[in-house]
Coordinates of C-alpha atoms in Angstrom, one line a residue:
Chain A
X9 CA -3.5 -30.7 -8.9
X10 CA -4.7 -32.6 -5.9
X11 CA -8.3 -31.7 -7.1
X12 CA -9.5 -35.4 -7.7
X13 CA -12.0 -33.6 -10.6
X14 CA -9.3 -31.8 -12.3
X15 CA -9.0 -32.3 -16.7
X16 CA -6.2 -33.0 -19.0
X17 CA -6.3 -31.4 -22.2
X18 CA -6.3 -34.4 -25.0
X19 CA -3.7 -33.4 -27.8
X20 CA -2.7 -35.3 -30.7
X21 CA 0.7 -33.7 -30.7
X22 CA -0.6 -30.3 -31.1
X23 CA -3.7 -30.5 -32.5
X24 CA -6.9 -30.7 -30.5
X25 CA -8.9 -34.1 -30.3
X26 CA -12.0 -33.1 -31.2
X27 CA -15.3 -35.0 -30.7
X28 CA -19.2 -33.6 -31.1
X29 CA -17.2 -30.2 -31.7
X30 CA -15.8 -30.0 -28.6
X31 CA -12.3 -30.4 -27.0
X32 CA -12.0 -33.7 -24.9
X33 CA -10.5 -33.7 -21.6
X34 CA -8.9 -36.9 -19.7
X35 CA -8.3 -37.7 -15.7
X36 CA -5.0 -35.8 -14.6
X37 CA -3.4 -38.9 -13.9
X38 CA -3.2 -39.6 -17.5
X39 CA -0.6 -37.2 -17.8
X40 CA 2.6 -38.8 -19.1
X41 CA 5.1 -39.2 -15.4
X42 CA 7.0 -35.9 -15.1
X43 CA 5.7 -33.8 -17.3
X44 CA 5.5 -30.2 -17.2
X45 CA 1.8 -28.9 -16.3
X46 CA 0.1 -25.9 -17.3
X47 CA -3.0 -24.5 -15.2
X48 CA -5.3 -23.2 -18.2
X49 CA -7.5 -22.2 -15.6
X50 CA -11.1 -22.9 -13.7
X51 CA -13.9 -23.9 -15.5
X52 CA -16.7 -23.5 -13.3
X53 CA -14.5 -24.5 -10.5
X54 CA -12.7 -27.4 -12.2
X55 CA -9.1 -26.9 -12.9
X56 CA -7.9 -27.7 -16.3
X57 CA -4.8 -28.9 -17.6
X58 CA -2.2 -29.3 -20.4
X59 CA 0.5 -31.4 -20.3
X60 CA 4.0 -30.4 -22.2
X61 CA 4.8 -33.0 -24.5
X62 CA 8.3 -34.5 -24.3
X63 CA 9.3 -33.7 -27.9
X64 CA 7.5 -30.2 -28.0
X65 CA 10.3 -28.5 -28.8
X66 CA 10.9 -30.3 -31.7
X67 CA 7.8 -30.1 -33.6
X68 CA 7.5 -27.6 -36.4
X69 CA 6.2 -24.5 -35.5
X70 CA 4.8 -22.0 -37.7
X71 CA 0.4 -23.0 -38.9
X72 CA 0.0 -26.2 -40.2
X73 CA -2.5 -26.4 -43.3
X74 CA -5.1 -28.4 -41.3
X75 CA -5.4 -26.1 -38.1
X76 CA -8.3 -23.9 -39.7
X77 CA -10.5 -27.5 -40.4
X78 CA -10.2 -28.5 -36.7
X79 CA -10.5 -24.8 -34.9
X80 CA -14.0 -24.3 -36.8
X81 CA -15.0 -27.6 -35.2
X82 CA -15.2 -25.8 -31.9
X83 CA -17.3 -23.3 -30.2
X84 CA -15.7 -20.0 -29.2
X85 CA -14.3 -20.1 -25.9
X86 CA -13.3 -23.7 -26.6
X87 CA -11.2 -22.3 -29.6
X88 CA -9.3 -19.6 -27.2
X89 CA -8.7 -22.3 -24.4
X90 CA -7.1 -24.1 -27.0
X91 CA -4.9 -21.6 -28.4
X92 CA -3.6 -20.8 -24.9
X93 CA -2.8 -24.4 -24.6
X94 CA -0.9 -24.7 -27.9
X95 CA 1.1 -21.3 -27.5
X96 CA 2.2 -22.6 -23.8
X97 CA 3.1 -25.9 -24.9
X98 CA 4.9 -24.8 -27.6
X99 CA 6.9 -21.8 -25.0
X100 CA 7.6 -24.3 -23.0
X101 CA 9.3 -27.0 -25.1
X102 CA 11.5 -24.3 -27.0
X103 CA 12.3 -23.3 -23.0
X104 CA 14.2 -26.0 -21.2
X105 CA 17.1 -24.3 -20.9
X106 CA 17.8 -20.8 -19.1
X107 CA 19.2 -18.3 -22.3
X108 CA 21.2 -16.6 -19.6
X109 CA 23.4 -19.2 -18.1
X110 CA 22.6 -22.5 -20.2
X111 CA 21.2 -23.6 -17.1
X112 CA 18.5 -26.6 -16.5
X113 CA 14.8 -24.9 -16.3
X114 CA 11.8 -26.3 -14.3
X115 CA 8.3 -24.8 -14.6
X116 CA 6.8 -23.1 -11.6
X117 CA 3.5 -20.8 -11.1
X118 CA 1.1 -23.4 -12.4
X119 CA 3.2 -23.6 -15.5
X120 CA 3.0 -19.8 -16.5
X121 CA 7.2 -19.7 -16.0
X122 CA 10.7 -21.3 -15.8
X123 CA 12.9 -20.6 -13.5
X124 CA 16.4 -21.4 -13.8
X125 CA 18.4 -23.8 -11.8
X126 CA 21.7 -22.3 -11.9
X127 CA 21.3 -18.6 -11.9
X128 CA 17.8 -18.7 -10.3
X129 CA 16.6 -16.2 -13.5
X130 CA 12.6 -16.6 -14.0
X131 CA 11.5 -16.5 -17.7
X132 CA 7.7 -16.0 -18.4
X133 CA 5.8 -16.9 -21.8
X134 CA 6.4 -14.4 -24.3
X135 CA 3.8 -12.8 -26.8
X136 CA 5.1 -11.1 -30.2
X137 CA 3.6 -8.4 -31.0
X138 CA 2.5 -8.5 -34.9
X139 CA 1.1 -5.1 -36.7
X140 CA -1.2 -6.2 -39.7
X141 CA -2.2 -3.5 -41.9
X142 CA -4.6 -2.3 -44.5
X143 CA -3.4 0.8 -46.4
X144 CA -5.7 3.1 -48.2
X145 CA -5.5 5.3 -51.0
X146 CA -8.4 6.4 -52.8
X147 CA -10.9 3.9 -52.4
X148 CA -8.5 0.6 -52.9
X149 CA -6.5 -1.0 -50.1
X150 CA -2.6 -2.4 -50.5
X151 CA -2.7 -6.4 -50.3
X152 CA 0.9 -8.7 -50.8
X153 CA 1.0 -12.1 -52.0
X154 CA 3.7 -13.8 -50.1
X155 CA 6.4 -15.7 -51.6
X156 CA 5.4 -19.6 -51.9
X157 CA 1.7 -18.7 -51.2
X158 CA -0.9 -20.5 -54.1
X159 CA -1.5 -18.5 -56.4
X160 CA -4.3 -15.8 -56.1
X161 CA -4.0 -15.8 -52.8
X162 CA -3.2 -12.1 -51.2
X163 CA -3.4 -10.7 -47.6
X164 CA -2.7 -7.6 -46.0
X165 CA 1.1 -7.2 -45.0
X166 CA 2.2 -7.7 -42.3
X167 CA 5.4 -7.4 -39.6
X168 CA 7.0 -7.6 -36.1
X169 CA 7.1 -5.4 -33.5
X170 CA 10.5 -4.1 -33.1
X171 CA 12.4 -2.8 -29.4
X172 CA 12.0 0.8 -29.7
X173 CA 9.0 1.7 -31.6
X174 CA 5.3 2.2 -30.9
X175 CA 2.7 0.1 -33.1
X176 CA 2.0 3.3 -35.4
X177 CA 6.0 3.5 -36.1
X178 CA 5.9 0.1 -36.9
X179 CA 3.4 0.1 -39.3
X180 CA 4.7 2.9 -41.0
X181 CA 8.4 0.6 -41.0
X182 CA 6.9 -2.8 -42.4
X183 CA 4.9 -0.8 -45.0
X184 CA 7.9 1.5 -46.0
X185 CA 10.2 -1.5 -46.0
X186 CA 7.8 -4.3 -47.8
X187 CA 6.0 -1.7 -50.2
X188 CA 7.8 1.6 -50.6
X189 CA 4.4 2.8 -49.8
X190 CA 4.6 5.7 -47.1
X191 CA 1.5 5.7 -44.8
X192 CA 0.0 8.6 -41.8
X193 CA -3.0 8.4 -40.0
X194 CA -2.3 5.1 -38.5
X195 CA -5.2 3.9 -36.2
X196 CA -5.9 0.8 -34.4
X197 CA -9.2 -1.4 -35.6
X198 CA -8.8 -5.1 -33.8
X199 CA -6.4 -7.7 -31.7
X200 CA -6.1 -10.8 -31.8
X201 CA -4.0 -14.2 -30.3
X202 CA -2.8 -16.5 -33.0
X203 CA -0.7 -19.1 -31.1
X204 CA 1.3 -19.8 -34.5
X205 CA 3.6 -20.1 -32.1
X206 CA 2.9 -17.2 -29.9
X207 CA 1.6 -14.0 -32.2
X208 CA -0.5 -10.9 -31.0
X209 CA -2.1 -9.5 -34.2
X210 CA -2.5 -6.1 -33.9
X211 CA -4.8 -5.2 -37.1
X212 CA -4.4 -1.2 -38.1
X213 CA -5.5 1.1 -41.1
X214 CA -3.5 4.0 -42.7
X215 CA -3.7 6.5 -45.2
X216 CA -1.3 5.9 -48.0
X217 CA 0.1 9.4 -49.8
X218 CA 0.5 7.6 -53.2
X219 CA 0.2 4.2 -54.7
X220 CA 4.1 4.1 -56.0
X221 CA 5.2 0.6 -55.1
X222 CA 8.9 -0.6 -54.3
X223 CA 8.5 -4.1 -53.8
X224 CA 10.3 -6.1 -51.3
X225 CA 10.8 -8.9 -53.2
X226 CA 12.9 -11.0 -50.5
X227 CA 9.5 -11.1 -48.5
X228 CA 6.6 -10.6 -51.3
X229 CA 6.0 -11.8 -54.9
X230 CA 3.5 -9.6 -56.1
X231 CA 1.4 -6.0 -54.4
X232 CA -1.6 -4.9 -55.5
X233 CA -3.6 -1.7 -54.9
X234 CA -7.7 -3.6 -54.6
X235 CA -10.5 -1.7 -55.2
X236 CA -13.8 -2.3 -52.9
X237 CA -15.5 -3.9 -55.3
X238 CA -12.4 -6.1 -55.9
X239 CA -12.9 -6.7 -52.0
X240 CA -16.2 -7.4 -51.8
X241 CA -16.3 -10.5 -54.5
X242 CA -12.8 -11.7 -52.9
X243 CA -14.6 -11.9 -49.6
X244 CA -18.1 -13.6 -51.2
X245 CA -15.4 -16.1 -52.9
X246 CA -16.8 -14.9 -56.4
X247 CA -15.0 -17.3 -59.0
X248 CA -13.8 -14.3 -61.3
X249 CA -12.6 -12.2 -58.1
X250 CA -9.3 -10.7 -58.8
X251 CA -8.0 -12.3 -55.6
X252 CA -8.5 -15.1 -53.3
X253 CA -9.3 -13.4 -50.2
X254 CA -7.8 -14.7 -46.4
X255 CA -9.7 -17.7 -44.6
X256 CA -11.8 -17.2 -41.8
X257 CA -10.1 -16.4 -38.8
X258 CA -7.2 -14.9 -40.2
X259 CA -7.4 -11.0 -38.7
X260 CA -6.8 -10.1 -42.2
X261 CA -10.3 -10.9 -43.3
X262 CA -11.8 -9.0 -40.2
X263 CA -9.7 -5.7 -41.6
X264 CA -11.2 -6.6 -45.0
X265 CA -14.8 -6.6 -43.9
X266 CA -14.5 -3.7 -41.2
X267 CA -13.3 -1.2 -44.5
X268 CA -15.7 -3.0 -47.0
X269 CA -18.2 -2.1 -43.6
X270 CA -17.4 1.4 -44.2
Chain B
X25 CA 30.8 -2.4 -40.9
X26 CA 33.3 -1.5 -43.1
X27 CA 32.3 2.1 -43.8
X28 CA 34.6 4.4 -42.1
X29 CA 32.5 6.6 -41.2
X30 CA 30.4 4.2 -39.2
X31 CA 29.1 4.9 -35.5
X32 CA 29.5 3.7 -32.2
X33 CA 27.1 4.6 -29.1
X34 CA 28.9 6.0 -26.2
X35 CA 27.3 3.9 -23.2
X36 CA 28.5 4.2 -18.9
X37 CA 26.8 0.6 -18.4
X38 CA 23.4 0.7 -19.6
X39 CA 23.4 4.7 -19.4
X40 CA 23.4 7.0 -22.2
X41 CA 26.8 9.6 -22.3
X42 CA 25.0 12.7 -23.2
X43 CA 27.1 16.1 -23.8
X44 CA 25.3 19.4 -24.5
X45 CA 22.0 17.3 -24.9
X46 CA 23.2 15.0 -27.5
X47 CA 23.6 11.0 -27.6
X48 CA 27.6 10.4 -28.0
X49 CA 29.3 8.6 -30.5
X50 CA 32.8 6.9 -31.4
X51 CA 34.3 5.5 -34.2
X52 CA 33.3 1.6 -34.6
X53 CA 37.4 0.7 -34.0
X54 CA 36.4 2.0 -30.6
X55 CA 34.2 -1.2 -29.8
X56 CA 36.1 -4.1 -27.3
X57 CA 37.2 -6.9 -29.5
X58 CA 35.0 -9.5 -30.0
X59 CA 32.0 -7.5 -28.7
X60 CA 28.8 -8.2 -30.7
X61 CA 28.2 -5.2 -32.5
X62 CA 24.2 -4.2 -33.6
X63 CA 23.1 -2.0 -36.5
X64 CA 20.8 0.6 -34.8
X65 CA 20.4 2.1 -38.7
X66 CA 21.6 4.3 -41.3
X67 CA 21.1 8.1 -40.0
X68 CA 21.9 10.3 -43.3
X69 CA 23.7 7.4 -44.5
X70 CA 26.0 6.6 -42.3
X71 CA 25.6 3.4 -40.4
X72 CA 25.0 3.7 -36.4
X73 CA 26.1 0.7 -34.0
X74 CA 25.8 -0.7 -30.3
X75 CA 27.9 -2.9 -28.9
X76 CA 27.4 -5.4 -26.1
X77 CA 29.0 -5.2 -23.2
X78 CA 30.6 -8.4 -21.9
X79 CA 28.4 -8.0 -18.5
X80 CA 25.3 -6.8 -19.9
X81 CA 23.2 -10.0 -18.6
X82 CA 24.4 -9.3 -15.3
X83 CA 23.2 -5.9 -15.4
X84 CA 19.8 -5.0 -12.8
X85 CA 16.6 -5.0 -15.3
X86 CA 14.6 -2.5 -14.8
X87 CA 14.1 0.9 -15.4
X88 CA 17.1 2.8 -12.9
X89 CA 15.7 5.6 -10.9
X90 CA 18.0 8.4 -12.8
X91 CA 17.1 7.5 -16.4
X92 CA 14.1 10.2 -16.8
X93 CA 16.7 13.2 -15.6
X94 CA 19.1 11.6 -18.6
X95 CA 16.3 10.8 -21.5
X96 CA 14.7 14.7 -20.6
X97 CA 18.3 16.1 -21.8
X98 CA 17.9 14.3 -25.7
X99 CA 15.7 15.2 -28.2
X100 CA 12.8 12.9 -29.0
X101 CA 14.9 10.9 -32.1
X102 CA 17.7 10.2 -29.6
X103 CA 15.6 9.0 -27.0
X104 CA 13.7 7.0 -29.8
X105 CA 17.3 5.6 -30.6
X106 CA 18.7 5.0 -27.3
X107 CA 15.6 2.9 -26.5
X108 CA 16.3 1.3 -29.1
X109 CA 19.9 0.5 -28.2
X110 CA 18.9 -0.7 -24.9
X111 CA 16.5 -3.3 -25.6
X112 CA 19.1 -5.0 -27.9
X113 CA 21.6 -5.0 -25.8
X114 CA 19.9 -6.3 -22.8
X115 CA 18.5 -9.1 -24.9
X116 CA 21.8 -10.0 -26.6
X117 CA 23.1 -10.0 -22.7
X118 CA 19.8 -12.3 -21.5
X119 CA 20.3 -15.0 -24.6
X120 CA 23.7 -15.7 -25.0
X121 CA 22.9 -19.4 -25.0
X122 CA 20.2 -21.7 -26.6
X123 CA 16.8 -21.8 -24.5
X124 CA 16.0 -25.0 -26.7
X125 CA 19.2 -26.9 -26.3
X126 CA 21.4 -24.9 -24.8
X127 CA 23.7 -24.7 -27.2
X128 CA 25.7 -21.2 -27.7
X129 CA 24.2 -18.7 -29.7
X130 CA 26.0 -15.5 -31.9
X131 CA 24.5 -12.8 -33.4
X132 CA 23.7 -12.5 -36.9
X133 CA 21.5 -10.3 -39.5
X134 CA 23.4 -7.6 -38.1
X135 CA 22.9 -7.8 -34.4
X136 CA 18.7 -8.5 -34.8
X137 CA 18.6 -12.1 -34.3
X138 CA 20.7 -14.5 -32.5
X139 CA 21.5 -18.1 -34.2
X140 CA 22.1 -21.6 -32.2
X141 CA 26.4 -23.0 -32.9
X142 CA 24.7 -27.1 -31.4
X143 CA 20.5 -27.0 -32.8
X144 CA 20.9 -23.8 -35.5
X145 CA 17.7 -22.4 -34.2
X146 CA 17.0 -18.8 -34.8
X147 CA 16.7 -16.4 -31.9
X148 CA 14.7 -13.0 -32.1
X149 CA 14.4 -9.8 -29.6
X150 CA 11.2 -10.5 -27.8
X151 CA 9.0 -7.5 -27.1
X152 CA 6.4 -7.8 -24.3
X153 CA 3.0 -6.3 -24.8
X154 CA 1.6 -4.4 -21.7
X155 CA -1.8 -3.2 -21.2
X156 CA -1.9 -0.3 -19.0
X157 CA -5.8 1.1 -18.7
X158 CA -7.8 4.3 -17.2
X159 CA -11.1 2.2 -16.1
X160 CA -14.1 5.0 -15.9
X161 CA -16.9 5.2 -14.2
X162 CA -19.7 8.2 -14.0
X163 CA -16.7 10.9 -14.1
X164 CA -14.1 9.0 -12.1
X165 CA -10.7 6.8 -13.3
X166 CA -9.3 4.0 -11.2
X167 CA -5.7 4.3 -10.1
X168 CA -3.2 2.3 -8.2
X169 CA -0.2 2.7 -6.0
X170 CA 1.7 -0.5 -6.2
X171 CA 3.4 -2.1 -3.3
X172 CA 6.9 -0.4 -2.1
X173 CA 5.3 3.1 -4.6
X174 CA 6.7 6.3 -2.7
X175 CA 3.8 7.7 -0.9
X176 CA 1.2 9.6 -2.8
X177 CA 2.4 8.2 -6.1
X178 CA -0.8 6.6 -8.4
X179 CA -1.0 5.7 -11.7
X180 CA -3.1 3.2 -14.4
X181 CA -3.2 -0.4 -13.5
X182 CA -1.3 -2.5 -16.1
X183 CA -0.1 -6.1 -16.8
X184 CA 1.2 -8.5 -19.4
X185 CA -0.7 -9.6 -22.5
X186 CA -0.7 -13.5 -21.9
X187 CA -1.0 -16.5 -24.8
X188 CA -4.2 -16.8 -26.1
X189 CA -5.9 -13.2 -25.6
X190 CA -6.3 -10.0 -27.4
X191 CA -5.6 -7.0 -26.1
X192 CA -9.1 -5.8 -25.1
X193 CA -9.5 -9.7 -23.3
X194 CA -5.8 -8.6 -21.4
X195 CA -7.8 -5.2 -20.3
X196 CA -10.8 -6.9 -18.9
X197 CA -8.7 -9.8 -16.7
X198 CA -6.1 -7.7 -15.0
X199 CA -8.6 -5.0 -14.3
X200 CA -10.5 -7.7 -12.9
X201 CA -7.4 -9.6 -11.4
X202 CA -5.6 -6.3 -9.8
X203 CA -9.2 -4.4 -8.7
X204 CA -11.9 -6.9 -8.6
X205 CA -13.6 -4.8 -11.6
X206 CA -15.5 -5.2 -14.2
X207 CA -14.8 -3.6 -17.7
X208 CA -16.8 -3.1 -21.0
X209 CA -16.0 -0.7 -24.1
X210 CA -12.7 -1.1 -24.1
X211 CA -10.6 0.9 -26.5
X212 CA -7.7 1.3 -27.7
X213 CA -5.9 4.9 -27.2
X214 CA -1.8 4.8 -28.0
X215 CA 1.0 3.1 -27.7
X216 CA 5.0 3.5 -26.2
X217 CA 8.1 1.3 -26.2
X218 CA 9.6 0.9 -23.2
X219 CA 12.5 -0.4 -23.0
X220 CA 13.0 -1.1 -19.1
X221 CA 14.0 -4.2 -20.7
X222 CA 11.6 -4.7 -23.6
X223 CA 7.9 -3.7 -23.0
X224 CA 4.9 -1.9 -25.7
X225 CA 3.1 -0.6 -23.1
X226 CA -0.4 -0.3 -25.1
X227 CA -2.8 2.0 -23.5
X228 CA -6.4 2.0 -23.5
X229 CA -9.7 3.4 -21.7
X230 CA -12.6 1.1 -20.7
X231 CA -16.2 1.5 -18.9
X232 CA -16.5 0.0 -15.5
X233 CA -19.7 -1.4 -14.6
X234 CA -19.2 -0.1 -10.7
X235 CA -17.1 1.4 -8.4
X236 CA -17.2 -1.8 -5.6
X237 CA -13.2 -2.6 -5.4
X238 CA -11.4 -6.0 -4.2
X239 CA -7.4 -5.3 -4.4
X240 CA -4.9 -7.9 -4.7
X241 CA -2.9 -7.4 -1.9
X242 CA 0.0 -9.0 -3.4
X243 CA 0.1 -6.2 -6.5
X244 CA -1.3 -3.2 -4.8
X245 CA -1.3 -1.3 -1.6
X246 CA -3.9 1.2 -2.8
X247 CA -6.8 1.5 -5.5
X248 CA -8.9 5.0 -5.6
X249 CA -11.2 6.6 -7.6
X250 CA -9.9 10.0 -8.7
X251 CA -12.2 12.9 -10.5
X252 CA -11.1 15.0 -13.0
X253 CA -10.7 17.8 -10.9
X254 CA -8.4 15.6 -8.7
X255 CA -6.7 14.3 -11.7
X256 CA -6.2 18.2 -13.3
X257 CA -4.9 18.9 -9.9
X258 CA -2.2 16.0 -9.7
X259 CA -0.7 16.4 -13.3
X260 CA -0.6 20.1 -12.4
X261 CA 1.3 19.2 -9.3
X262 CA -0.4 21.4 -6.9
X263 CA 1.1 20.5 -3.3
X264 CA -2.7 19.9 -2.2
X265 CA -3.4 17.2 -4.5
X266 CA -5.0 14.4 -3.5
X267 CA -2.3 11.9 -5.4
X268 CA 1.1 12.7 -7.1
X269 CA 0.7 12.0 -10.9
X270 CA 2.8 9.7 -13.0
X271 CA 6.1 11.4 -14.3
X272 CA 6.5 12.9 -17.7
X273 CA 8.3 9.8 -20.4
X274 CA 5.6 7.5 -18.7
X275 CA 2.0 6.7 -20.9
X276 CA 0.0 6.9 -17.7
X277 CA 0.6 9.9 -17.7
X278 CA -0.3 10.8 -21.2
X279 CA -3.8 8.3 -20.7
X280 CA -4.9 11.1 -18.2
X281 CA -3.8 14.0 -20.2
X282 CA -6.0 12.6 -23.0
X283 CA -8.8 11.7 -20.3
X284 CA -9.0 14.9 -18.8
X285 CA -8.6 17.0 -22.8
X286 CA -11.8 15.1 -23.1

């Protein structure tokens, strides 16, 4: 912090500031008095910065509809900095408090914890894990429209991690509970962070043994079983697709391509 | 809760009570009053509970030097389920209060989440992702002993997944942060809950681009290259072994069984 180069993340609440497509940075010092500071790291020496907004902890959580315009403003390393920033800003304004004790927290190692004043407990960021999953049976994948979602609009389904199971048992759970559908052959195809608040998608494919449904219809509105063709003019955004396929940088698209990929 | 037939866990603390190599279990009447009470499942359609004990945030986190002798006695579904049961009541114990406002919480949706009485946010277990890795190069995997290990004792390096990085990114920088090397291909290989409190330990293999080490000293007390005659030697547990292997529950252990199978 003494580093008299050292940059401050500029947030509009929790969006980026954005300018030429790339993330701006201010002098430390701008950093509102008192404020909690997070060391996102060295960029070619220089350390950099984000400040934890007062009211943090009160801002909706969850991605907001206009998050994918800014993040494909930005190049890619600018776009992970970012969502480092946001998942640790969020952490720690849902994180004053110690959950042990009810004790006051204070950040300490560069703003990667809290440690309780009471009970002297440390807390660290957490990360949920997220399996995301395309089943297969027969040449056509399994793809949920979620309650509230626009219309057309389907992904693949999706579910936390819960204590006590690996992330092939889970997959076979969230499919089983949201589908009916009962899935082996579970195999890991891509990761990725989506600090919506503080996600780890783990994207998986299965074998499906049938393509009965038993819709969970307190999580999803519709399922369908979508044949590669059906894929293919989802993903090229053909106007008479039978589905409006995931946005760019959703992990669900990625799954899409690898099987369309072969 | 109102099914008769409905299960309790026999617990000693954290421990399992296990008779003739089964998990025990009471009748839910059996639970202390008041106790927060969570639904491990339905097991041939009879409901199966924890409770919390009062203390349970007070207990030592961790994983307890005697629990492999106790989990070796149960067959794999019981040990599935007592994992489980652990991670859920440790967290209940660790989050009886708000970390947002401090407020008091109480369980709901059966014991799986925990709700705020003052700000009415919802609480969830948290799970921690953990990459543990076997780094290669030309024949050769890199193993540890951490600091305060028994003598003798290696196994894979391994760290927390932190905001903002996929799992293979999580690889690469503690590989880099705990050895000083440099990793490429990495891949994905299996996965283990582990509830010591709440860790997916998510193993994977990687390529290292040399075999030039620079430990951090405040992690480790050892690094080595070990061969796969070494390695076959050390899960064999032949006295003259250059290392003792990791123990049998642990996925170190199973990273070098599926390294050396080939």
């Amino acid at each position: 912090m003494a580093d008299p180069r050292a940059r401050l993340l500029a947030l509009d609440g929790l969006d980026p500031l954005i300018e030429r497509g790339r993330l701006q940075w201010r002098a430390l010092a701008e950093a509102p008095p008192g404020a909690d500071l997070v060391l996102l790291g060295l960029v070619d020496g220089v350390p950099h910065f984000v400040a934890v907004p007062d009211r943090a902890g009160n801002a909706a959580t969850g991605r907001p509809p206009h998050i994918f315009g800014l993040l494909a403003q930005l190049p890619r390393d600018e776009m992970a900095l970012y969502g480092a920033a946001r998942a640790m800003v969020e952490w720690h304004g849902r994180h004053r408090f110690c959950p042990a004790c009810a004790g006051t927290t204070s950040a300490f190692k560069g703003g990667w914890g809290r440690q309780c004043g009471g009970c002297g407990a440390q807390h660290f960021p957490r990360t949920d894990p997220v399996v995301i999953m395309l089943a297969e049976h027969d040449g056509a994948v399994l793809l949920g429209r979620g309650l509230g979602w626009p219309e057309g609009r389907y992904s693949a389904l999706a579910g936390f991690v819960e204590p006590g199971e690996s992330i092939e048992e889970a997959v076979a759970r969230e499919l089983l509970e949201e589908s009916g559908v009962r899935a082996f052959d579970v195999r890991y195809v891509a990761s990725q962070p989506w600090p919506f608040p503080s996600q780890l998608m783990i994207g998986c494919h299965c074998i499906s043994e049938g393509r009965a449904l038993d819709i969970d219809t307190s999580e999803l509105a519709d399922l369908i079983w979508a044949t590669r063709d059906e894929v293919v003019a989802a993903l090229a955004g053909d106007a008479d697709a039978r589905f409006i396929a995931p946005p760019p940088f959703a992990i669900a698209r990625d799954l899409l391509e690898w099987w369309v990929a072969g």
